[in-house]
Coordinates of C-alpha atoms in Angstrom, one line a residue:
M1 CA -0.1 0.1 -0.2
A2 CA 2.9 2.7 0.7
V3 CA 4.7 1.6 -2.5
S4 CA 1.5 2.8 -3.9
L5 CA 1.1 5.4 -2.7
D6 CA 4.0 7.0 -3.2
I7 CA 3.6 6.4 -6.8
A8 CA 0.9 7.9 -6.9
S9 CA 2.5 11.3 -4.8
L10 CA 5.4 10.8 -7.5
R11 CA 2.9 10.6 -11.1
A12 CA 0.9 13.3 -9.1
R13 CA 4.1 15.3 -8.9
R14 CA 5.0 14.9 -12.6
E15 CA 1.6 15.6 -13.7
T16 CA 2.3 19.4 -11.4
P17 CA 3.4 22.1 -13.5
A18 CA 7.5 22.6 -12.1
S19 CA 6.3 26.0 -10.7
S20 CA 3.7 25.1 -9.2
V21 CA 6.1 22.0 -7.2
A22 CA 8.6 24.4 -7.0
A23 CA 6.5 26.6 -5.0
S24 CA 5.0 24.6 -2.5
Q25 CA 8.1 22.5 -1.6
G26 CA 10.2 25.5 -0.5
A27 CA 13.9 24.5 0.4
E28 CA 13.3 21.2 -1.6
A29 CA 12.5 22.9 -4.7
I30 CA 13.5 21.7 -8.1
N31 CA 16.0 23.7 -9.6
L32 CA 14.3 24.9 -13.0
A33 CA 17.8 26.0 -14.4
A34 CA 19.5 22.3 -14.4
T35 CA 15.9 21.4 -16.0
K36 CA 17.5 22.9 -19.3
G37 CA 20.5 21.2 -18.8
D38 CA 21.4 17.3 -18.2
G39 CA 20.3 17.9 -14.6
L40 CA 23.2 17.9 -11.2
G41 CA 25.5 16.0 -13.4
C42 CA 28.7 14.5 -12.7
H43 CA 30.5 17.6 -13.4
A44 CA 29.2 18.9 -10.5
G45 CA 31.5 17.8 -8.1
K46 CA 31.8 15.4 -5.3
D47 CA 30.0 17.9 -2.5
A48 CA 27.1 19.5 -4.5
M49 CA 26.4 15.8 -5.4
R50 CA 26.7 14.9 -2.2
A51 CA 24.4 17.9 -0.6
S52 CA 22.1 17.4 -3.5
A53 CA 21.7 13.6 -2.3
E54 CA 21.5 14.3 1.4
A55 CA 18.4 17.4 0.5
A56 CA 16.4 14.6 -1.7
G57 CA 16.4 11.9 1.2
M58 CA 19.9 10.2 0.9
S59 CA 21.0 10.5 4.4
E60 CA 20.2 7.6 5.7
T61 CA 22.0 6.1 2.9
L62 CA 25.0 8.0 2.7
E63 CA 25.9 7.9 6.3
Q64 CA 25.7 4.2 6.6
L65 CA 28.3 4.5 3.1
R66 CA 30.3 6.3 5.4
K67 CA 30.6 4.3 8.6
D68 CA 30.9 1.1 5.8
Y69 CA 33.8 2.5 4.0
P70 CA 35.7 5.4 5.4
A71 CA 37.3 8.0 3.0
G72 CA 40.3 8.3 4.9
P73 CA 42.6 11.3 5.2
H74 CA 41.9 12.4 1.5
D75 CA 39.2 12.6 -0.6
Q76 CA 39.6 8.8 -1.6
P77 CA 42.1 7.0 -4.0
Q78 CA 42.3 7.1 -7.8
S79 CA 40.5 4.5 -9.5
M80 CA 37.9 2.8 -11.6
C81 CA 34.3 4.1 -11.3
P82 CA 33.4 2.8 -7.9
A83 CA 29.9 1.0 -9.2
F84 CA 32.2 -1.4 -12.1
G85 CA 32.7 -3.7 -8.7
S86 CA 29.0 -4.0 -8.0
L87 CA 28.3 -4.9 -12.0
R88 CA 30.8 -7.4 -12.2
V89 CA 29.1 -9.4 -9.0
G90 CA 25.9 -9.5 -10.8
L91 CA 27.3 -10.5 -13.9
R92 CA 29.4 -13.3 -12.4
M93 CA 26.1 -14.7 -11.0
R94 CA 23.6 -16.9 -13.0
R95 CA 20.4 -16.3 -13.0
T96 CA 20.8 -12.6 -12.0
A97 CA 19.6 -9.5 -14.6
T98 CA 21.7 -6.2 -13.7
I99 CA 19.9 -2.9 -14.6
L100 CA 22.0 0.0 -14.4
S101 CA 20.5 3.7 -13.3
G102 CA 22.7 6.4 -14.8
S103 CA 24.6 8.8 -16.6
A104 CA 24.2 7.4 -20.4
C105 CA 28.4 7.8 -20.5
C106 CA 28.8 6.3 -17.3
V107 CA 26.9 3.3 -18.4
Y108 CA 28.5 2.9 -21.8
G109 CA 32.2 3.0 -19.7
L110 CA 30.6 0.8 -17.4
T111 CA 29.7 -2.0 -19.8
F112 CA 32.0 -1.6 -22.1
T113 CA 34.9 -2.0 -18.8
S114 CA 32.5 -5.4 -17.8
H115 CA 32.9 -6.7 -21.3
F116 CA 36.3 -5.8 -21.2
Y117 CA 36.7 -8.5 -18.2
G118 CA 35.2 -11.1 -19.8
A119 CA 31.2 -10.6 -19.4
R120 CA 29.0 -12.2 -21.8
R121 CA 25.6 -10.8 -19.8
T122 CA 23.3 -8.0 -21.2
V123 CA 23.1 -4.8 -18.7
G124 CA 20.2 -3.6 -18.6
Y125 CA 19.9 0.0 -18.8
V126 CA 16.6 2.9 -17.8
P127 CA 18.0 6.3 -19.6
F128 CA 16.9 9.4 -18.7
N129 CA 16.5 13.1 -19.5
S130 CA 16.6 16.2 -16.6
E131 CA 13.2 16.4 -16.5
T132 CA 12.3 13.0 -16.1
L133 CA 14.9 12.5 -13.1
V134 CA 13.5 16.0 -11.6
T135 CA 9.5 14.7 -11.4
G136 CA 9.9 11.4 -10.5
K137 CA 9.0 9.6 -13.8
L138 CA 12.3 8.3 -14.2
F139 CA 11.4 5.9 -10.8
E140 CA 8.4 5.0 -12.9
D141 CA 10.6 4.1 -15.7
I142 CA 12.9 1.7 -14.0
R143 CA 9.5 0.2 -12.2
E144 CA 8.7 -0.2 -14.9
A145 CA 12.0 -2.4 -16.8
V146 CA 12.0 -4.3 -13.4
F147 CA 8.9 -5.6 -14.0
E148 CA 9.6 -6.2 -17.5
T149 CA 12.8 -8.3 -16.4
A150 CA 11.6 -10.0 -13.7
K151 CA 10.5 -13.2 -14.6
P152 CA 10.4 -16.5 -12.8
D153 CA 11.9 -18.7 -15.6
D154 CA 14.6 -16.3 -16.5
Y155 CA 16.1 -15.4 -13.0
D156 CA 16.3 -15.7 -9.5
A157 CA 17.4 -11.8 -8.8
V158 CA 17.1 -8.7 -10.4
V159 CA 19.9 -6.1 -9.7
V160 CA 19.2 -2.0 -10.0
I161 CA 22.3 0.0 -9.5
N162 CA 21.8 3.8 -9.3
L163 CA 25.0 5.7 -10.4
C164 CA 26.2 9.3 -9.0
V165 CA 23.3 11.3 -10.5
P166 CA 20.4 9.4 -9.8
T167 CA 21.7 9.0 -5.8
A168 CA 22.3 12.7 -6.1
S169 CA 18.6 13.3 -7.0
G170 CA 17.0 11.1 -4.6
V171 CA 15.5 8.2 -7.3
P172 CA 14.1 5.9 -4.2
L173 CA 15.1 2.0 -5.2
R174 CA 13.7 1.1 -1.6
L175 CA 10.4 1.8 -2.8
L176 CA 10.7 -1.0 -5.6
P177 CA 8.7 -4.6 -4.5
K178 CA 11.2 -6.8 -3.0
Q179 CA 10.1 -9.3 -5.2
I180 CA 8.0 -9.9 -8.3
D181 CA 6.9 -13.7 -8.8
G182 CA 9.4 -14.8 -6.8
V183 CA 12.7 -13.2 -8.7
R184 CA 13.9 -10.7 -5.6
I185 CA 14.5 -7.3 -6.6
I186 CA 18.0 -5.8 -4.9
G187 CA 18.1 -2.1 -5.9
I188 CA 21.2 -0.1 -4.4
D189 CA 23.0 3.6 -4.9
V190 CA 26.9 3.1 -5.6
P191 CA 27.7 6.5 -5.7
G192 CA 31.2 7.8 -6.8
F193 CA 31.3 10.4 -4.0
G194 CA 30.0 7.7 -1.0
V195 CA 32.0 4.6 -1.9
P196 CA 35.7 4.8 -2.6
T197 CA 36.8 2.2 -4.9
H198 CA 35.2 -0.7 -7.1
A199 CA 36.7 -3.4 -4.9
E200 CA 34.0 -1.8 -1.9
A201 CA 31.5 -1.7 -4.2
K202 CA 31.2 -5.3 -4.4
D203 CA 30.7 -5.2 -0.6
V204 CA 27.8 -3.3 -1.3
L205 CA 25.8 -6.2 -3.7
A206 CA 27.1 -8.5 -1.6
G207 CA 26.5 -7.0 1.7
A208 CA 22.4 -6.4 0.5
M209 CA 22.2 -9.7 -0.9
L210 CA 23.5 -11.4 2.1
K211 CA 20.7 -9.4 4.2
F212 CA 17.9 -10.7 1.7
A213 CA 19.0 -14.0 2.2
R214 CA 19.3 -14.1 5.7
T215 CA 15.9 -13.2 6.1
E216 CA 15.0 -15.4 3.3
A217 CA 16.9 -18.2 5.9
E218 CA 14.8 -16.9 8.8
Q219 CA 11.7 -17.1 8.0
G220 CA 11.5 -21.0 6.8
P221 CA 13.2 -23.6 4.7
V222 CA 15.8 -22.8 1.7
Q223 CA 17.1 -23.9 -1.5
A224 CA 20.1 -26.1 -0.6
P225 CA 23.1 -26.0 -2.9
R226 CA 23.3 -28.1 -5.9
G227 CA 25.8 -30.6 -4.3
G228 CA 23.7 -30.8 -1.4
R229 CA 24.8 -29.5 2.2
N230 CA 28.5 -30.7 2.9
Q231 CA 28.2 -33.0 5.8
R232 CA 31.7 -31.5 7.3
P233 CA 31.3 -27.9 9.1
T234 CA 32.3 -25.6 6.3
V235 CA 34.3 -22.2 6.3
T236 CA 33.1 -19.6 3.9
L237 CA 35.6 -17.5 2.0
L238 CA 35.4 -13.7 2.0
G239 CA 36.6 -12.0 -1.1
E240 CA 37.6 -12.5 -4.8
M241 CA 40.3 -14.7 -5.1
F242 CA 42.1 -17.0 -8.3
P243 CA 40.5 -19.7 -8.8
A244 CA 42.8 -22.1 -7.3
D245 CA 42.9 -20.4 -3.6
P246 CA 39.3 -22.3 -2.6
V247 CA 41.2 -25.8 -3.7
V248 CA 44.3 -25.2 -2.0
I249 CA 42.1 -23.9 1.1
A250 CA 39.8 -27.1 0.9
S251 CA 43.2 -28.8 1.5
L252 CA 44.2 -26.8 4.8
L253 CA 41.3 -27.1 6.3
E254 CA 41.1 -30.7 5.9
P255 CA 42.8 -32.1 8.0
L256 CA 40.7 -29.7 10.9
G257 CA 38.2 -32.1 9.6
L258 CA 36.7 -28.3 8.2
A259 CA 35.9 -28.0 4.5
A260 CA 35.7 -24.8 2.9
G261 CA 32.7 -23.3 2.3
P262 CA 31.1 -21.1 -0.6
V263 CA 33.1 -17.8 -1.7
V264 CA 31.2 -14.5 -1.4
P265 CA 30.7 -12.8 -3.8
T266 CA 29.1 -16.2 -5.2
R267 CA 28.0 -17.4 -8.3
E268 CA 24.8 -18.1 -7.5
W269 CA 21.6 -16.8 -5.1
R270 CA 21.4 -20.3 -3.8
E271 CA 24.9 -20.2 -2.3
L272 CA 24.1 -17.5 -0.4
Y273 CA 22.4 -19.6 1.7
A274 CA 25.5 -22.0 2.5
A275 CA 27.6 -19.1 3.0
L276 CA 25.6 -18.3 5.8
D277 CA 25.4 -21.6 6.8
G278 CA 28.8 -21.7 7.7
A279 CA 30.9 -22.8 10.9
A280 CA 33.1 -19.6 10.2
V281 CA 33.9 -16.9 8.0
A282 CA 37.3 -16.4 6.2
A283 CA 37.8 -13.0 6.1
I284 CA 40.4 -13.2 3.2
H285 CA 39.6 -9.4 1.8
P286 CA 38.9 -7.5 4.8
F287 CA 37.4 -5.0 3.8
Y288 CA 33.4 -6.3 3.0
T289 CA 32.2 -4.6 6.3
A290 CA 28.5 -5.1 5.3
S291 CA 28.9 -8.8 4.3
I292 CA 30.8 -8.8 7.6
R293 CA 28.0 -7.4 9.4
E294 CA 25.1 -10.3 8.0
F295 CA 27.3 -13.1 8.9
E296 CA 27.8 -11.2 12.2
A297 CA 23.6 -10.9 12.8
A298 CA 23.7 -14.3 11.7
G299 CA 26.1 -15.7 14.7
R300 CA 28.6 -16.4 12.4
P301 CA 32.5 -15.3 14.0
I302 CA 35.0 -13.7 11.5
V303 CA 38.7 -14.9 11.1
G304 CA 40.8 -12.5 9.1
S305 CA 44.2 -12.5 7.2
A306 CA 44.3 -16.1 5.0
P307 CA 47.1 -19.1 4.8
V308 CA 49.5 -17.2 2.9
G309 CA 53.0 -18.6 3.3
H310 CA 54.6 -20.2 6.4
D311 CA 53.7 -17.7 9.2
G312 CA 50.1 -16.3 8.2
T313 CA 49.3 -19.9 7.4
A314 CA 50.3 -20.8 10.9
D315 CA 48.5 -18.1 12.4
W316 CA 45.1 -18.9 10.4
L317 CA 45.2 -22.6 11.2
D318 CA 45.0 -21.6 14.9
R319 CA 42.2 -18.8 14.5
I320 CA 40.1 -21.0 12.2
G321 CA 40.7 -23.7 14.5
E322 CA 40.2 -21.8 17.5
A323 CA 36.6 -20.3 15.8
C324 CA 35.3 -23.9 14.4
G325 CA 35.9 -25.4 18.3
V326 CA 38.6 -27.7 16.7
A327 CA 40.5 -29.5 18.6
R328 CA 44.2 -28.1 19.7
D329 CA 46.0 -31.4 19.3
V330 CA 44.3 -31.6 16.0
V331 CA 45.2 -28.2 14.9
E332 CA 48.6 -29.3 15.6
T333 CA 49.2 -32.4 14.2
A334 CA 47.4 -30.3 10.8
K335 CA 50.3 -27.6 10.6
N336 CA 53.3 -30.4 11.2
R337 CA 51.7 -31.8 8.1
L338 CA 51.0 -28.8 5.8
L339 CA 53.6 -26.0 6.9
P340 CA 57.0 -28.1 6.0
G341 CA 56.1 -28.5 2.4
I342 CA 54.4 -24.6 2.6
R343 CA 58.4 -23.3 3.6
G344 CA 60.1 -26.0 1.3
A345 CA 58.5 -24.2 -1.8
L346 CA 59.4 -20.8 0.0
S347 CA 63.0 -21.5 0.1
A348 CA 63.0 -23.5 -3.1
M349 CA 62.3 -20.2 -5.0
P350 CA 63.7 -17.4 -3.5
I351 CA 63.2 -13.9 -4.0
T352 CA 66.2 -10.9 -4.1
G353 CA 65.8 -7.4 -4.1
R354 CA 63.9 -4.1 -3.0
I355 CA 60.6 -3.9 -3.6
T356 CA 57.7 -1.7 -3.2
L357 CA 54.0 -3.0 -3.7
S358 CA 51.1 -1.1 -4.1
G359 CA 47.2 -1.9 -5.8
Y360 CA 43.6 -2.0 -5.1
E361 CA 42.3 -5.1 -5.0
G362 CA 42.4 -5.9 -1.5
S363 CA 44.5 -8.5 -1.8
E364 CA 48.2 -6.1 -1.2
L365 CA 49.0 -7.1 2.3
L366 CA 48.6 -11.0 1.9
V367 CA 51.1 -10.6 -1.0
G368 CA 53.4 -8.1 0.9
R369 CA 53.9 -11.0 3.8
L370 CA 54.3 -13.6 0.8
L371 CA 57.2 -11.1 -0.4
V372 CA 58.7 -10.9 2.6
E373 CA 58.5 -14.6 3.8
S374 CA 59.9 -15.4 0.0
G375 CA 63.2 -13.2 1.0
A376 CA 62.1 -9.9 -0.7
D377 CA 63.4 -6.4 0.8
L378 CA 59.8 -5.4 0.5
R379 CA 59.9 -1.4 1.6
Y380 CA 56.4 -0.2 1.3
V381 CA 53.1 -1.7 1.0
G382 CA 49.8 0.7 -0.5
T383 CA 46.0 -0.5 -0.8
A384 CA 43.7 1.6 -1.4
C385 CA 41.5 -0.1 0.7
P386 CA 40.7 0.9 4.2
R387 CA 42.3 0.2 7.2
T388 CA 39.9 -3.0 9.5
P389 CA 39.9 -4.6 12.4
W390 CA 40.2 -8.1 10.2
S391 CA 43.6 -6.6 8.5
D392 CA 45.3 -5.9 11.3
A393 CA 47.2 -9.2 11.8
D394 CA 48.0 -8.4 8.4
R395 CA 49.1 -5.1 9.4
E396 CA 51.2 -5.9 12.5
W397 CA 53.1 -8.3 11.1
L398 CA 54.0 -6.4 8.0
E399 CA 55.4 -3.9 10.6
A400 CA 57.0 -5.7 12.6
N401 CA 59.5 -6.7 9.5
G402 CA 60.0 -3.2 8.4
V403 CA 57.2 -2.6 5.9
R404 CA 55.8 0.7 6.0
V405 CA 51.8 0.0 5.6
Q406 CA 49.6 2.9 3.4
F407 CA 45.8 2.5 3.6
R408 CA 43.6 4.6 1.5
A409 CA 46.4 5.2 -0.2
S410 CA 46.7 7.3 -3.3
L411 CA 48.8 8.0 -6.5
E412 CA 50.8 10.5 -4.7
D413 CA 51.8 8.1 -1.7
D414 CA 52.7 4.9 -4.2
L415 CA 54.9 7.6 -5.8
A416 CA 56.2 9.1 -2.8
A417 CA 57.9 5.5 -1.8
M418 CA 58.7 5.1 -5.3
H419 CA 60.9 7.8 -5.2
E420 CA 61.6 7.5 -1.4
Y421 CA 63.1 3.9 -1.3
R422 CA 64.3 3.7 -4.9
P423 CA 63.3 -0.2 -5.5
D424 CA 65.0 -2.8 -7.7
L425 CA 61.3 -3.3 -8.7
A426 CA 57.7 -1.8 -8.1
I427 CA 54.6 -3.1 -8.1
G428 CA 51.5 -1.0 -8.7
T429 CA 48.5 1.1 -10.4
T430 CA 49.5 1.5 -14.7
P431 CA 50.1 5.1 -13.2
V432 CA 52.7 3.4 -11.2
V433 CA 54.3 1.3 -13.3
Q434 CA 54.4 4.1 -16.4
K435 CA 56.4 6.5 -13.9
A436 CA 58.5 3.4 -12.8
K437 CA 59.5 2.7 -16.3
E438 CA 60.3 6.2 -17.0
L439 CA 62.9 5.8 -14.0
A440 CA 64.2 2.9 -15.8
I441 CA 62.9 1.2 -12.9
P442 CA 61.4 -2.7 -13.8
A443 CA 57.8 -2.6 -12.8
L444 CA 54.8 -4.9 -12.8
Y445 CA 51.0 -4.4 -12.7
F446 CA 49.7 -5.6 -9.6
T447 CA 45.9 -6.6 -10.9
N448 CA 47.2 -8.7 -14.4
L449 CA 50.3 -10.2 -13.3
I450 CA 50.5 -10.2 -9.5
S451 CA 46.8 -10.7 -7.9
A452 CA 45.7 -13.2 -10.4
R453 CA 48.1 -15.9 -9.1
P454 CA 47.6 -18.2 -6.8
L455 CA 48.4 -17.1 -3.1
M456 CA 47.0 -19.8 -0.3
G457 CA 49.9 -22.8 0.9
A458 CA 52.8 -24.3 -0.8
A459 CA 50.8 -23.4 -4.2
G460 CA 51.7 -19.6 -3.6
A461 CA 54.4 -20.1 -1.5
G462 CA 56.0 -20.2 -4.9
S463 CA 53.7 -18.6 -7.8
L464 CA 55.3 -15.1 -7.4
A465 CA 59.2 -15.8 -7.6
K466 CA 59.2 -16.6 -11.0
V467 CA 57.5 -13.8 -12.6
I468 CA 59.1 -11.2 -9.6
N469 CA 62.5 -12.6 -10.6
A470 CA 61.7 -12.5 -14.3
A471 CA 61.0 -8.6 -13.3
L472 CA 64.7 -7.9 -11.8
A473 CA 66.6 -9.4 -14.3
N474 CA 65.3 -6.9 -16.7
K475 CA 67.3 -3.8 -14.8
P476 CA 70.5 -4.2 -17.2
R477 CA 68.1 -4.0 -20.3
F478 CA 65.9 -0.5 -19.0
D479 CA 69.9 0.4 -17.7
A480 CA 71.0 0.1 -21.5
M481 CA 67.5 1.6 -22.7
R482 CA 67.6 4.6 -20.6
D483 CA 71.2 5.4 -21.6
F484 CA 70.1 4.9 -25.7
F485 CA 67.3 7.2 -25.3
E486 CA 68.4 9.4 -22.6
G487 CA 67.9 12.8 -23.4
V488 CA 64.9 12.4 -26.2
G489 CA 62.0 14.0 -25.3
T490 CA 63.0 16.7 -22.5
G491 CA 64.5 19.9 -23.1
F492 CA 65.5 21.1 -26.9
A493 CA 64.7 17.8 -27.8
A494 CA 61.2 17.6 -26.7
G495 CA 60.2 18.5 -30.0
V496 CA 58.7 22.1 -28.7
W497 CA 60.9 25.0 -30.1
Q498 CA 60.0 28.3 -28.3
D499 CA 62.4 30.1 -31.5
T500 CA 63.5 28.8 -34.8
P501 CA 66.0 26.4 -34.1
Q502 CA 69.8 27.6 -35.7
A503 CA 72.2 25.5 -37.4
K504 CA 75.2 25.5 -35.5
Q505 CA 77.8 27.6 -36.5
G506 CA 81.1 25.1 -36.3
P507 CA 84.6 24.8 -38.2
K508 CA 84.6 24.9 -42.3
V509 CA 86.5 21.5 -43.4
Q510 CA 87.9 21.9 -46.6
V511 CA 86.8 18.6 -48.9
A512 CA 88.8 17.4 -51.4
K513 CA 86.9 16.5 -54.7
K514 CA 87.4 13.0 -55.7
H515 CA 89.0 11.7 -59.3
D516 CA 86.5 11.1 -61.3
P517 CA 87.8 10.1 -64.3
I518 CA 84.7 8.4 -66.1
G519 CA 83.1 12.1 -64.9
E520 CA 86.3 13.7 -67.1
M521 CA 85.8 11.6 -69.7
A522 CA 82.2 13.0 -70.5

């Protein structure tokens, strides 16, 4: 009933002349000048869009985002559009449709990026203009699109994502129906002025889905996993990771009498129930604040860090065993069986060289631990993600080993660290890699070359060494290229002249004329 009344109110507002609406709303009057352009577009700036969203009734949403994803000492790290994280989660799930509500340029960029990363799904889009935005017609269009999409034969869930402009304008996705013919409707706001990184935007959708699934499980029986419910207690794995890592983690849990549960974000809806059913949750990526809130509401203990390297695996097994009530002697027996293999893999593939490391995936501290245990002289780890209680174990271990850890690191932080420590290898984001190569420092792109490798257990212990040692060995090639091209593109050789170039005046050289008998004969 509340929904129908709100819809009627929006419809009435649309049919009322704009001048009348403005006169009746006082401080919240529609900006008529804005309706002649593109409304409060992305170019308005984050402060203006945040103020607009709060004036439009989104204060509670923005406040929750601020609590879950605090920006840190500066505005926020440089990163791709954060909404890509939520879009990625939805596109990787079976029987899940995704609809975007935002500026056409944003939707184009997000869908292009999603397909670049391998998504092969159609993305829904509800277009708007300034008139439909300020009159409430956009919400009606979204609602109509949701009803057209929510077919139970095709989907378990429909995800609707508000981008910056609809969020700033207060488009109320919370008024969408919760279900249509059994298809769940999940509406979320993922504005760039409220969610700092795309990694955390994954949590926005994962947390919303877990909350929905938890409510369903509390109300009665739910769908079992495809393979049936595991007979052993399971550990839910929180955070996207290399596909082999869950398999390795399962082998580490087996001696404890435990099994690896689903990985959140999940690949289908029914896995959410199994994730909530775990005996504990391993926060492999520690920034999934909204998801952790739902697991805690379900009474599940949270264990931070991950089984990386010798020390990390030993500590993680201790805390998993404690959280799941595994007998101490069983844990010690498992450690005695597993740890020697990890130590052997580390010693067999040592890394020698000074390294700085930065990224925005959320696994930076885990990679840092593995590098240190591999013998690397790691001086700096920067991550675009925030510090949380579940990253403390990794931070404390790294700092104890002489590594400076920077949460919410900006590009300027990463570049300053590279200049300060002058590493033999810089691992980082694209602009960090670019700057490093300009300085003749070997560099590797974190996302594609480092985080896309196994990290856990013995399999992860030697996985980084080959690519990192190969990059370190390239230093002489960088030096040779620097020496060969030094000065090109700078100073007088920059290709931009302020004055007309003058030929250099040098000593005149008398050139003897060559004897040409054929010419003389001619």
